[in-house]
Coordinates of C-alpha atoms in Angstrom, one line a residue:
X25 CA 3.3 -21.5 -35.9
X26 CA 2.3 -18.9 -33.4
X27 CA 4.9 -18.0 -31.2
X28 CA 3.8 -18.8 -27.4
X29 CA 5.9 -16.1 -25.7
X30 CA 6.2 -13.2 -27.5
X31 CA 9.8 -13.0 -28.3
X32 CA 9.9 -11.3 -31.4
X33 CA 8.3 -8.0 -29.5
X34 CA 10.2 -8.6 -26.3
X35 CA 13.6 -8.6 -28.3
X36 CA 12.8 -6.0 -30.6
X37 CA 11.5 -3.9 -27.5
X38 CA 14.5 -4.4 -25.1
X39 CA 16.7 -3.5 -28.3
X40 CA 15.2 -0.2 -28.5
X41 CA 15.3 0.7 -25.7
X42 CA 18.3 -0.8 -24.5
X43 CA 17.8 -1.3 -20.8
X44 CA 14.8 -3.3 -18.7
X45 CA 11.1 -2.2 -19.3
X46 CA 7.9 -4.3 -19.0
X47 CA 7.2 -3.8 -22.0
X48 CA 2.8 -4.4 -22.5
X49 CA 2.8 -6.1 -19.0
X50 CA 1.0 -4.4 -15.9
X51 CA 2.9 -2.8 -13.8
X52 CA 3.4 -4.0 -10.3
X53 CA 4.8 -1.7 -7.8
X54 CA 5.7 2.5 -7.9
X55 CA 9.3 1.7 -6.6
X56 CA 11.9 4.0 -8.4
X57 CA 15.6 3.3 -8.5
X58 CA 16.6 6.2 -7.1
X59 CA 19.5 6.7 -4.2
X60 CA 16.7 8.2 -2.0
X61 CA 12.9 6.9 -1.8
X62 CA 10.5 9.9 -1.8
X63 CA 7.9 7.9 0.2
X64 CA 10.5 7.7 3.2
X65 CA 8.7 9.6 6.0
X66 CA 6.0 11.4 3.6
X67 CA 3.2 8.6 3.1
X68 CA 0.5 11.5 4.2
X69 CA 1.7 13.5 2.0
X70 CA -0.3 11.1 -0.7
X71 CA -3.7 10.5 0.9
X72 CA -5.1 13.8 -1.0
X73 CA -4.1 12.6 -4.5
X74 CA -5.5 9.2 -3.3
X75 CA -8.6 10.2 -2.4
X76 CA -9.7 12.1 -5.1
X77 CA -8.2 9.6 -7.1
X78 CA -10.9 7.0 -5.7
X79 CA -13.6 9.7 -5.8
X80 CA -12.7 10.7 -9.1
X81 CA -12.2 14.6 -8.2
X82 CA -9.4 17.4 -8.9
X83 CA -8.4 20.3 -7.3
X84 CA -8.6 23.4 -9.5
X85 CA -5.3 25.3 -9.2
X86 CA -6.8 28.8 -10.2
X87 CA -9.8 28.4 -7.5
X88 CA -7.0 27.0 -5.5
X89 CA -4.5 29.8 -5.1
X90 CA -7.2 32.2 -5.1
X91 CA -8.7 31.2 -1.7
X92 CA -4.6 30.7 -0.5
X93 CA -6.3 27.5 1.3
X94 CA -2.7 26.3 2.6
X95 CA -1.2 29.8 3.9
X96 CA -2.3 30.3 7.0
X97 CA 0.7 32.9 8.2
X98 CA -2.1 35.7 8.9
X99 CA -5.8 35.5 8.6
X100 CA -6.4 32.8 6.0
X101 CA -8.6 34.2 3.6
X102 CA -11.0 30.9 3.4
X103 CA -11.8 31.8 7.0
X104 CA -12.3 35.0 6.5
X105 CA -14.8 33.6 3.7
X106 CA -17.0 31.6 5.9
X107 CA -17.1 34.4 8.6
X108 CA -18.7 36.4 6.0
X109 CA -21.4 34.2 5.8
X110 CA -22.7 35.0 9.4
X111 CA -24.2 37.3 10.9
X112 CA -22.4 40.2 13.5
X113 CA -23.7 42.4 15.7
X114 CA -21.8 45.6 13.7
X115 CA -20.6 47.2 17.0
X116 CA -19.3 43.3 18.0
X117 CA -15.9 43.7 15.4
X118 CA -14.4 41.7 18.2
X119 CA -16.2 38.5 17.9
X120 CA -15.5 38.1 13.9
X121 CA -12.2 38.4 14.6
X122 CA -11.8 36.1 17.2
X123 CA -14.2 33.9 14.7
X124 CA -11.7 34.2 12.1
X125 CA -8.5 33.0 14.3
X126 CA -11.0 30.3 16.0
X127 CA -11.3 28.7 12.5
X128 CA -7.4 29.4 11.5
X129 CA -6.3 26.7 14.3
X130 CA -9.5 24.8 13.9
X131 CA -8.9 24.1 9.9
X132 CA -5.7 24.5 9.5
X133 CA -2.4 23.0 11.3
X134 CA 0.9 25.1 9.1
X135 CA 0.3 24.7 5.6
X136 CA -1.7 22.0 5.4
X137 CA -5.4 21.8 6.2
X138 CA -7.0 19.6 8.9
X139 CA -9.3 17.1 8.1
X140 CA -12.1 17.7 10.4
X141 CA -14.5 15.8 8.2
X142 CA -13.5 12.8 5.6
X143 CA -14.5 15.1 2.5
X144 CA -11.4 17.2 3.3
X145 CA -8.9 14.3 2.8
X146 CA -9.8 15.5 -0.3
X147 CA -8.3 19.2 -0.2
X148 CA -4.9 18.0 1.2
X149 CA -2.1 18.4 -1.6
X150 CA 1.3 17.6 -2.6
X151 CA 2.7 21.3 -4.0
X152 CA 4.5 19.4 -7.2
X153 CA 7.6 21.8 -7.0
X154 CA 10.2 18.4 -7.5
X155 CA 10.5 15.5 -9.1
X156 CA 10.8 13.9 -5.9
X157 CA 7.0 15.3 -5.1
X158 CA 6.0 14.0 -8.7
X159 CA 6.4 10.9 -7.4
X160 CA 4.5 10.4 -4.6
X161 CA 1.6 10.6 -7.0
X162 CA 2.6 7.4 -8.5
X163 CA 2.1 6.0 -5.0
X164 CA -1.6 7.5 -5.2
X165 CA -2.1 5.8 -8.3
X166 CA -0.9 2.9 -7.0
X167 CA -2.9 2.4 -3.6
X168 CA -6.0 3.4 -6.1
X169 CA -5.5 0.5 -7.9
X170 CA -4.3 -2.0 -5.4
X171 CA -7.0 -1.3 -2.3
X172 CA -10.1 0.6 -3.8
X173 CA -10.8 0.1 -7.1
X174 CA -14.7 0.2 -8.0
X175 CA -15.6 0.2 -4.6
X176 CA -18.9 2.8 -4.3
X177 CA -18.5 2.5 -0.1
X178 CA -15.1 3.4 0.0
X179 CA -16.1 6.0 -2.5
X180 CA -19.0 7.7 -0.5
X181 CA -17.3 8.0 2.6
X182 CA -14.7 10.5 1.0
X183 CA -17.0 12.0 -1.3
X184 CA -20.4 12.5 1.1
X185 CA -20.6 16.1 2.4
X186 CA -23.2 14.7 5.2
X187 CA -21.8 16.4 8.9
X188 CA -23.4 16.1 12.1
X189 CA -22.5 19.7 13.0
X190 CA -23.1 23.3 11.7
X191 CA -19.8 24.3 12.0
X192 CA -18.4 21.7 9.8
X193 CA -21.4 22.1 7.4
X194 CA -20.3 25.8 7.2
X195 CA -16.8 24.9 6.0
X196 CA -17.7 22.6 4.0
X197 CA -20.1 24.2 2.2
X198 CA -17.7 27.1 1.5
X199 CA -15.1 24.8 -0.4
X200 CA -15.4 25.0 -4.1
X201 CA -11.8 24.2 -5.0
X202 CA -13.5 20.5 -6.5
X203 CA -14.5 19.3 -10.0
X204 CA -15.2 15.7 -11.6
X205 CA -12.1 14.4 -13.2
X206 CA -11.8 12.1 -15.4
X207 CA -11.2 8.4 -14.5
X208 CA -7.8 7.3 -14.1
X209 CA -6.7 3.9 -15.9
X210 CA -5.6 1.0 -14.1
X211 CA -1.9 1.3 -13.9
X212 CA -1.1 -1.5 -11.3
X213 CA -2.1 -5.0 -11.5
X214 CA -3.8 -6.1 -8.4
X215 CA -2.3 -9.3 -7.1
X216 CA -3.4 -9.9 -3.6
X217 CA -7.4 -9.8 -3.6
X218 CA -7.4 -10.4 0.2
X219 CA -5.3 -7.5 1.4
X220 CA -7.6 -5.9 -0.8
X221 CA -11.1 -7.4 0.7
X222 CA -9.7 -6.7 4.6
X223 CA -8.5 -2.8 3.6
X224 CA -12.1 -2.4 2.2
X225 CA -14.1 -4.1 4.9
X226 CA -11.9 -2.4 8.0
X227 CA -12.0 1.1 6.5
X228 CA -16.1 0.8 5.9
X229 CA -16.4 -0.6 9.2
X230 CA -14.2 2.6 10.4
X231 CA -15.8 5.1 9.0
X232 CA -18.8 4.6 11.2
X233 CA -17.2 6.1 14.0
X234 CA -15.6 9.7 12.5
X235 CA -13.2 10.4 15.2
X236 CA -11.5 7.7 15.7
X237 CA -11.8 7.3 11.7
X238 CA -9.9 11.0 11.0
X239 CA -7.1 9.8 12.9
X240 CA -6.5 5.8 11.8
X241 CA -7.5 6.0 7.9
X242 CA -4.3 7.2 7.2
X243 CA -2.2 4.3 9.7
X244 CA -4.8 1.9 8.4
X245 CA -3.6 2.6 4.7
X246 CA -0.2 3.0 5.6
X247 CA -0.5 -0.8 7.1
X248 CA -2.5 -2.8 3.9
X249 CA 0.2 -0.6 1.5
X250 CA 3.4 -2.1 3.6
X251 CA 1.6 -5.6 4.1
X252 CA 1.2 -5.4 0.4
X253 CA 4.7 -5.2 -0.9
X254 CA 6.1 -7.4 1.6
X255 CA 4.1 -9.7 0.8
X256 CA 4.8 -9.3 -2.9
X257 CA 8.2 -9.9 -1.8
X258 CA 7.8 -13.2 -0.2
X259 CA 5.3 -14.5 -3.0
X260 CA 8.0 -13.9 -5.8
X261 CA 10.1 -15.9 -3.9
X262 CA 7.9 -19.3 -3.6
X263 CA 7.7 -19.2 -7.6
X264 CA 5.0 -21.6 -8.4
X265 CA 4.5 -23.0 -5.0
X266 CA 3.0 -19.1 -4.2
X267 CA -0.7 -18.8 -3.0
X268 CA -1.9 -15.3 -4.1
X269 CA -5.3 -16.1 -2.0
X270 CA -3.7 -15.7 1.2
X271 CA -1.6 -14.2 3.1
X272 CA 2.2 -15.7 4.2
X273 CA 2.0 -14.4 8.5
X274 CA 4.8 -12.5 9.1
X275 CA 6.8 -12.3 12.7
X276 CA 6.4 -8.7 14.0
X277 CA 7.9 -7.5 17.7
X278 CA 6.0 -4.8 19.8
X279 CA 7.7 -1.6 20.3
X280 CA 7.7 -1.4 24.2
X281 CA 9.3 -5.0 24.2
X282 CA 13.0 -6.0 24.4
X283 CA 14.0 -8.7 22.0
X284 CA 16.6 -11.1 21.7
X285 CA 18.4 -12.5 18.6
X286 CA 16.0 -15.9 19.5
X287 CA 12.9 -14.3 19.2
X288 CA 10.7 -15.2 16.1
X289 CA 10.8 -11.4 14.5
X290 CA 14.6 -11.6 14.8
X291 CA 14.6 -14.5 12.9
X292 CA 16.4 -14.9 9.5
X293 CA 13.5 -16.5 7.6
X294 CA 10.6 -15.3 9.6
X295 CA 10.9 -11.6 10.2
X296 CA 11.9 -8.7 8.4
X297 CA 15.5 -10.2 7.8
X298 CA 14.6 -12.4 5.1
X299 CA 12.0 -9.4 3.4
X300 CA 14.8 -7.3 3.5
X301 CA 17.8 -10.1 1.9
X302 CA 14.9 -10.9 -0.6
X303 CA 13.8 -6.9 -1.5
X304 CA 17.1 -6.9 -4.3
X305 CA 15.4 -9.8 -6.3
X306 CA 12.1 -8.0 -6.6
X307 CA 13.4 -5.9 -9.5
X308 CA 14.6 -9.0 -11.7
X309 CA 11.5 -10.7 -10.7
X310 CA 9.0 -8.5 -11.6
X311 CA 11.0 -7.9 -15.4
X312 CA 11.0 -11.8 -15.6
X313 CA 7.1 -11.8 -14.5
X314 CA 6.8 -9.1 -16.8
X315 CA 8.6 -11.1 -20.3
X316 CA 6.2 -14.1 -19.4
X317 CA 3.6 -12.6 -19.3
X318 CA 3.7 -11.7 -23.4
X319 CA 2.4 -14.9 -24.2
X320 CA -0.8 -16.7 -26.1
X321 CA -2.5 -17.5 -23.1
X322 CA -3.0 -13.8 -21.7
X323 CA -5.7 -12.5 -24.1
X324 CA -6.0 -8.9 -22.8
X325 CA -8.2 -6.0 -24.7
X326 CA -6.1 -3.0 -25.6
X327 CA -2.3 -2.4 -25.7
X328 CA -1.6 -4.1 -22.2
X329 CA -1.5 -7.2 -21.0
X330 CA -2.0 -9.0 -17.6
X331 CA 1.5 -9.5 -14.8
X332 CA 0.6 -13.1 -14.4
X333 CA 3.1 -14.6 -11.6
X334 CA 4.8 -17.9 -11.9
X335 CA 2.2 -19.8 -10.0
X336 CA -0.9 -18.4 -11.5
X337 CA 0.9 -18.5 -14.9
X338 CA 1.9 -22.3 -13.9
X339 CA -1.8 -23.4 -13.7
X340 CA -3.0 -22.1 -17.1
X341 CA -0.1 -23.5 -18.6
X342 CA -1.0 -27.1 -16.9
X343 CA -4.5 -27.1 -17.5
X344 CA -3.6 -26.9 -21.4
X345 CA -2.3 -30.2 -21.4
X346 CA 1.1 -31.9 -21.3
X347 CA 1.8 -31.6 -24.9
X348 CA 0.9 -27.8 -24.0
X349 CA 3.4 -27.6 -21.3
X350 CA 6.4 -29.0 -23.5
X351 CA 5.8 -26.8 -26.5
X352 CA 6.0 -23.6 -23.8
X353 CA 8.6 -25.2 -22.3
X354 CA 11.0 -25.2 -25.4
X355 CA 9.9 -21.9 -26.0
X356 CA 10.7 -20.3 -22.3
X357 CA 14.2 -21.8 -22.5
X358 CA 14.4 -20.1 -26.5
X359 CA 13.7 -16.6 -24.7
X360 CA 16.1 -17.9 -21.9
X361 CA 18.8 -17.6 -24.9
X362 CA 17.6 -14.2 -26.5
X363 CA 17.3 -12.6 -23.3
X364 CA 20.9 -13.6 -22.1
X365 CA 22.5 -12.6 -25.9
X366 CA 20.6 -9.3 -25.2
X367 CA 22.2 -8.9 -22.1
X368 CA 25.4 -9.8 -23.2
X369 CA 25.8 -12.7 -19.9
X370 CA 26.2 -16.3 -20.0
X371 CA 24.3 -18.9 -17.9
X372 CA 24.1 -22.4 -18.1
X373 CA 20.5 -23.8 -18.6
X374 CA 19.8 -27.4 -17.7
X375 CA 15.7 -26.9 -17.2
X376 CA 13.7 -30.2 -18.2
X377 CA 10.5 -28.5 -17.0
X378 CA 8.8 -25.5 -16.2
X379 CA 8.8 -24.7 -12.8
X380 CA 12.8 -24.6 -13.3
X381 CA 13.1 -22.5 -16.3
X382 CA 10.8 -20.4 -14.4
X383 CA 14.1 -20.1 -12.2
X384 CA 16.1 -19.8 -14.8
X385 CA 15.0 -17.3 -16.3
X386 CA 15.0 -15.5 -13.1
X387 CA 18.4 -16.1 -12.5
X388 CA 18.8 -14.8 -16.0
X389 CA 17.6 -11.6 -15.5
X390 CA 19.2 -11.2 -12.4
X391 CA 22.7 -11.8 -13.8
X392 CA 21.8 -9.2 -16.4
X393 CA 20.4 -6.1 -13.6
X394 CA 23.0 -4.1 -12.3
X395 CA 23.4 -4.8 -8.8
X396 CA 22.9 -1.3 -7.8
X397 CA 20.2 -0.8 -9.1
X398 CA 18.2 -4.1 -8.0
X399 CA 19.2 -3.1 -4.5
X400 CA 18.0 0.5 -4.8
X401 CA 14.8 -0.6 -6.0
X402 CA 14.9 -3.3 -3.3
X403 CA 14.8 -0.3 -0.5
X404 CA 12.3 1.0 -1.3
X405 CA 10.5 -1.0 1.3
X406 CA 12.6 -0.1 4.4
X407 CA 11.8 3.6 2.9
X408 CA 7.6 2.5 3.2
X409 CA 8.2 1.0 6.4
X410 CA 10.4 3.4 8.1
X411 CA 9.2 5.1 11.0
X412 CA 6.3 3.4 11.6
X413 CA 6.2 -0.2 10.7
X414 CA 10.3 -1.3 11.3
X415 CA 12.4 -0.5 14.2
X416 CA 16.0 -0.6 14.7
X417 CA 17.0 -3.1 17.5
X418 CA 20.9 -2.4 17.8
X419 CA 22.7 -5.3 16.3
X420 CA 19.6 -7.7 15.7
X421 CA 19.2 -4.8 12.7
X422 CA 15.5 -3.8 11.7
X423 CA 12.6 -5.7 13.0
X424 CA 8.9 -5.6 12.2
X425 CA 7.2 -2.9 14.5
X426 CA 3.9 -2.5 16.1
X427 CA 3.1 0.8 17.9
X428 CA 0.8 1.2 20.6
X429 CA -1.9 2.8 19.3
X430 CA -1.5 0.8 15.6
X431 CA -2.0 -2.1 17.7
X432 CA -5.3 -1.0 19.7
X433 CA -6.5 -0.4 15.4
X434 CA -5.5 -3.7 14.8
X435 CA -7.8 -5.1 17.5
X436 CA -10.5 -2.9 16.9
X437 CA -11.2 -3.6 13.2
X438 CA -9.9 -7.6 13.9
X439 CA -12.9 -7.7 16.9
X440 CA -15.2 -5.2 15.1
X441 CA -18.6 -4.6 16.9
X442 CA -18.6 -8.2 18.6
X443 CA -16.8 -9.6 20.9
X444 CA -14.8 -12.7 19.8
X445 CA -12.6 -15.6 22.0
X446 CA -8.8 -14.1 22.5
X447 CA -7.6 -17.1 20.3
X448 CA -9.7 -15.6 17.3
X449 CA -8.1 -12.3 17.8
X450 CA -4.3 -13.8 16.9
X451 CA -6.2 -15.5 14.1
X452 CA -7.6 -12.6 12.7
X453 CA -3.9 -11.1 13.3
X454 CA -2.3 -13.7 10.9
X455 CA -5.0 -13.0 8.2
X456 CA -4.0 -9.1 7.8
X457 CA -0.4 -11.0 7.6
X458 CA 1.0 -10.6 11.2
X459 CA 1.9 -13.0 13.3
X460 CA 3.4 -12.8 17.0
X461 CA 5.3 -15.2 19.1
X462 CA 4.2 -16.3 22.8
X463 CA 6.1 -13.8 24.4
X464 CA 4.7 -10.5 22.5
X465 CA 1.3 -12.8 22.7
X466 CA 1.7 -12.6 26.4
X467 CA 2.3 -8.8 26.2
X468 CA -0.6 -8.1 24.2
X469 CA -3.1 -10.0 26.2
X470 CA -1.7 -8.0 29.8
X471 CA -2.1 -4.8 27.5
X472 CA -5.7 -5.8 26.6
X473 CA -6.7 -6.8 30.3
X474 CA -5.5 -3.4 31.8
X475 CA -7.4 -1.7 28.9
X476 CA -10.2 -3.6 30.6
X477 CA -11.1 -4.9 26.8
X478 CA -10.9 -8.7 27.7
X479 CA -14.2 -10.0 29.1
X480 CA -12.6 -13.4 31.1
X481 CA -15.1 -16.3 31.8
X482 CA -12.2 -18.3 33.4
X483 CA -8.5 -18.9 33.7
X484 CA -8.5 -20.8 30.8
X485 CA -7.6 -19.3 27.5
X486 CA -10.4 -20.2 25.5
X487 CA -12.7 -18.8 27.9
X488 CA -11.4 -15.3 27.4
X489 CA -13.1 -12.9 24.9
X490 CA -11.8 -9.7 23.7
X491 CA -14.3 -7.2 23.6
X492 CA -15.5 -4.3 20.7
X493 CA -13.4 -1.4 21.5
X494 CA -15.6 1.3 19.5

């Protein structure tokens, strides 16, 4: 008889290897379980690789060093480039000059180039000298995969050349460093389709507005990438009572604010607190997601198979019957045994159905991850977060964080380019996974009246409409 879960391959596979891997499954996040997180205070540093990644692009390394495009010391030869292009009087040597350091602080800011123009996201690099560097392109890969896949509109506005100016049309028209590269695989399985719908909608609707686009694409992606694993986290824990077709709000507190141990986002089950207790059971999750997964029900093309989580796993099981359900059952609970053997640990298993051996096996797999090592992978969301989304508040610990001007973004792509009731606003709030309490409620709406962005009809609350900000 076939074998429902694969445990002949997931024995033989831990064996060899002798230590956790996920064997055909997709994987989920690009946390490492190293002491430090590279992402800690770098996220920018990935946008480049993430772009081209979406537009399918590389950087060539010989055209790149030629032009020196990120040593701007002296005169940076790229400028000199473009001032070659035009035309100078030949007793005016002055004027080229003064060109040439105009476009030195215009383009570039240190090493790096500025993106003047959305194109250029696509010249900013991650010099690959450390493993630590090597890294951040898993990140890349990952936000690829989980935000922009397939999309053709996220696509063009990183890949058009169209500027409404000659001096940006000069630049970019100079740039050659570019070719087509070849399409990256899926890596990451995609669990949370409507993080992924709001990034897409609220970076199209950005982009129509350039400025203010240059400046929030990376905050914006910074946000639906934090969102996403914390959310990840919370799902994992809810086992097969988790609803991958919505987001689970979150309690966040606003940076200007003073908070209390009462308030909602210092709260031990609905702020960061309970993300951060639950962040050391995301590595045993995901390996027990992972073993699961290898089973007669996941018909996948290829040598990988879908990370289907306990609730979605749950239903296809169910919908096969009861007879079904018992047959995997007895199964789950014979892997329960091989695993623990493999890992050498005893646990006592008294499941009579499956949404326990789900836990179970959990627990399992738990009991067999060093502690250290769950933990360290665990971090590696304070490390995403830190900076810019989490904020130390003395003893109350680290509290979910919303900056000033990440909150006017917020509103901007929640409102759009109509005005909508202030009650809609919170709601729209909660759907990118944020929620507030009444007391950073009432902050926000004095913010937004001084801001002269609410348009109010009356004293009462549903009378009051927040209005489009671009």
């Amino acid at each position: 008889m076939t074998q429902l879960i694969e445990r002949d391959y997931l024995i033989s596979h831990l064996t060899k290897l002798q230590r956790h891997d996920k064997g055909k499954a997709m994987t989920v996040l690009p946390f490492s379980t190293k002491k430090t997180s590279p992402i800690k205070g770098q996220f920018n540093k990935v946008l480049g690789d993430y772009v081209r990644n979406v537009c399918e692009l590389k950087l060539e390394e010989k055209q790149f060093k030629q032009t020196e495009l990120y040593t701007s010391t002296q005169e940076n030869p790229l400028s000199e480039q473009i001032a070659k292009t035009i035309e100078f009087d030949e007793d005016q040597e002055d004027d080229k000059y003064d060109f040439i350091r105009f476009l030195d602080q215009y383009l570039f800011n240190q090493e790096e180039i500025k993106p003047i123009h959305p194109f250029l996201f696509n010249y900013m690099q991650v010099k690959k000298k450390n493993k630590n560097e090597n890294e951040l392109s898993k990140y890349a890969h990952f936000i690829r995969d989980i935000l922009a896949l397939k999309n053709n509109e996220v696509k063009e506005i990183f890949s058009s050349k169209e500027t409404d100016d000659i001096l940006t049309e000069l630049i970019i028209s100079n740039l050659d460093a570019l070719t087509e590269a070849k399409p990256l695989n899926v890596e990451y399985e995609p669990l949370l389709s409507p993080i992924t719908k709001l990034y897409q909608e609220d970076l199209v609707f950005l982009s129509k507005y350039k400025d203010y686009f240059l400046t929030s694409f990376p905050l914006l992606t910074h946000f639906y990438v934090f969102m996403y694993v914390c959310q990840i986290t919370l799902k994992f824990e809810q086992f097969i009572d988790a609803d991958f077709d919505s987001l689970h709000p979150i309690y966040f507190a606003l940076e200007w604010e003073s908070i209390t141990q009462r308030r909602k986002a210092a709260d031990e089950l609905e702020g960061f607190k309970f993300i951060k207790e639950k962040s050391k059971n995301l590595f045993p999750h995901i390996h027990a997601i992972s073993q699961i997964s290898h089973n007669s029900l996941n018909k996948t093309s290829g040598d990988r198979v879908k990370f289907i989580p306990y609730s979605t796993l749950y239903q296809k099981i169910s919908i096969q019957g009861e007879e079904f359900e018992q047959r995997f059952l007895l199964e789950l609970k014979l892997w329960i045994k091989d695993y623990l053997k493999w890992a050498n640990k005893e646990l006592e298993d008294n499941s009579t159905d499956l949404p326990t051996a789900f836990k179970v096996l959990f627990q399992s797999v738990k009991k067999g991850t060093n502690s250290e090592v769950a933990e360290r992978y665990g971090k590696n969301i304070e490390a995403l977060g830190a900076n810019q989304f989490l904020k130390g508040r003395g003893s109350i610990g680290q509290v979910l964080n919303i900056k000033h001007d990440f909150l006017l973004l917020l509103t901007a792509v929640s409102v759009k380019d109509k005005r909508i009731p202030l009650n809609d606003l919170f709601i729209e709030f909660e759907k990118r996974g944020i929620a507030f309490d009444r007391y950073s409620k009432k902050e926000i709406i004095t913010l937004l009246d001084n801001l002269n962005i609410l348009d109010k009809k009356s004293d009462s609350g549903d009378a009051q409409y927040v209005k489009a900000i671009l």
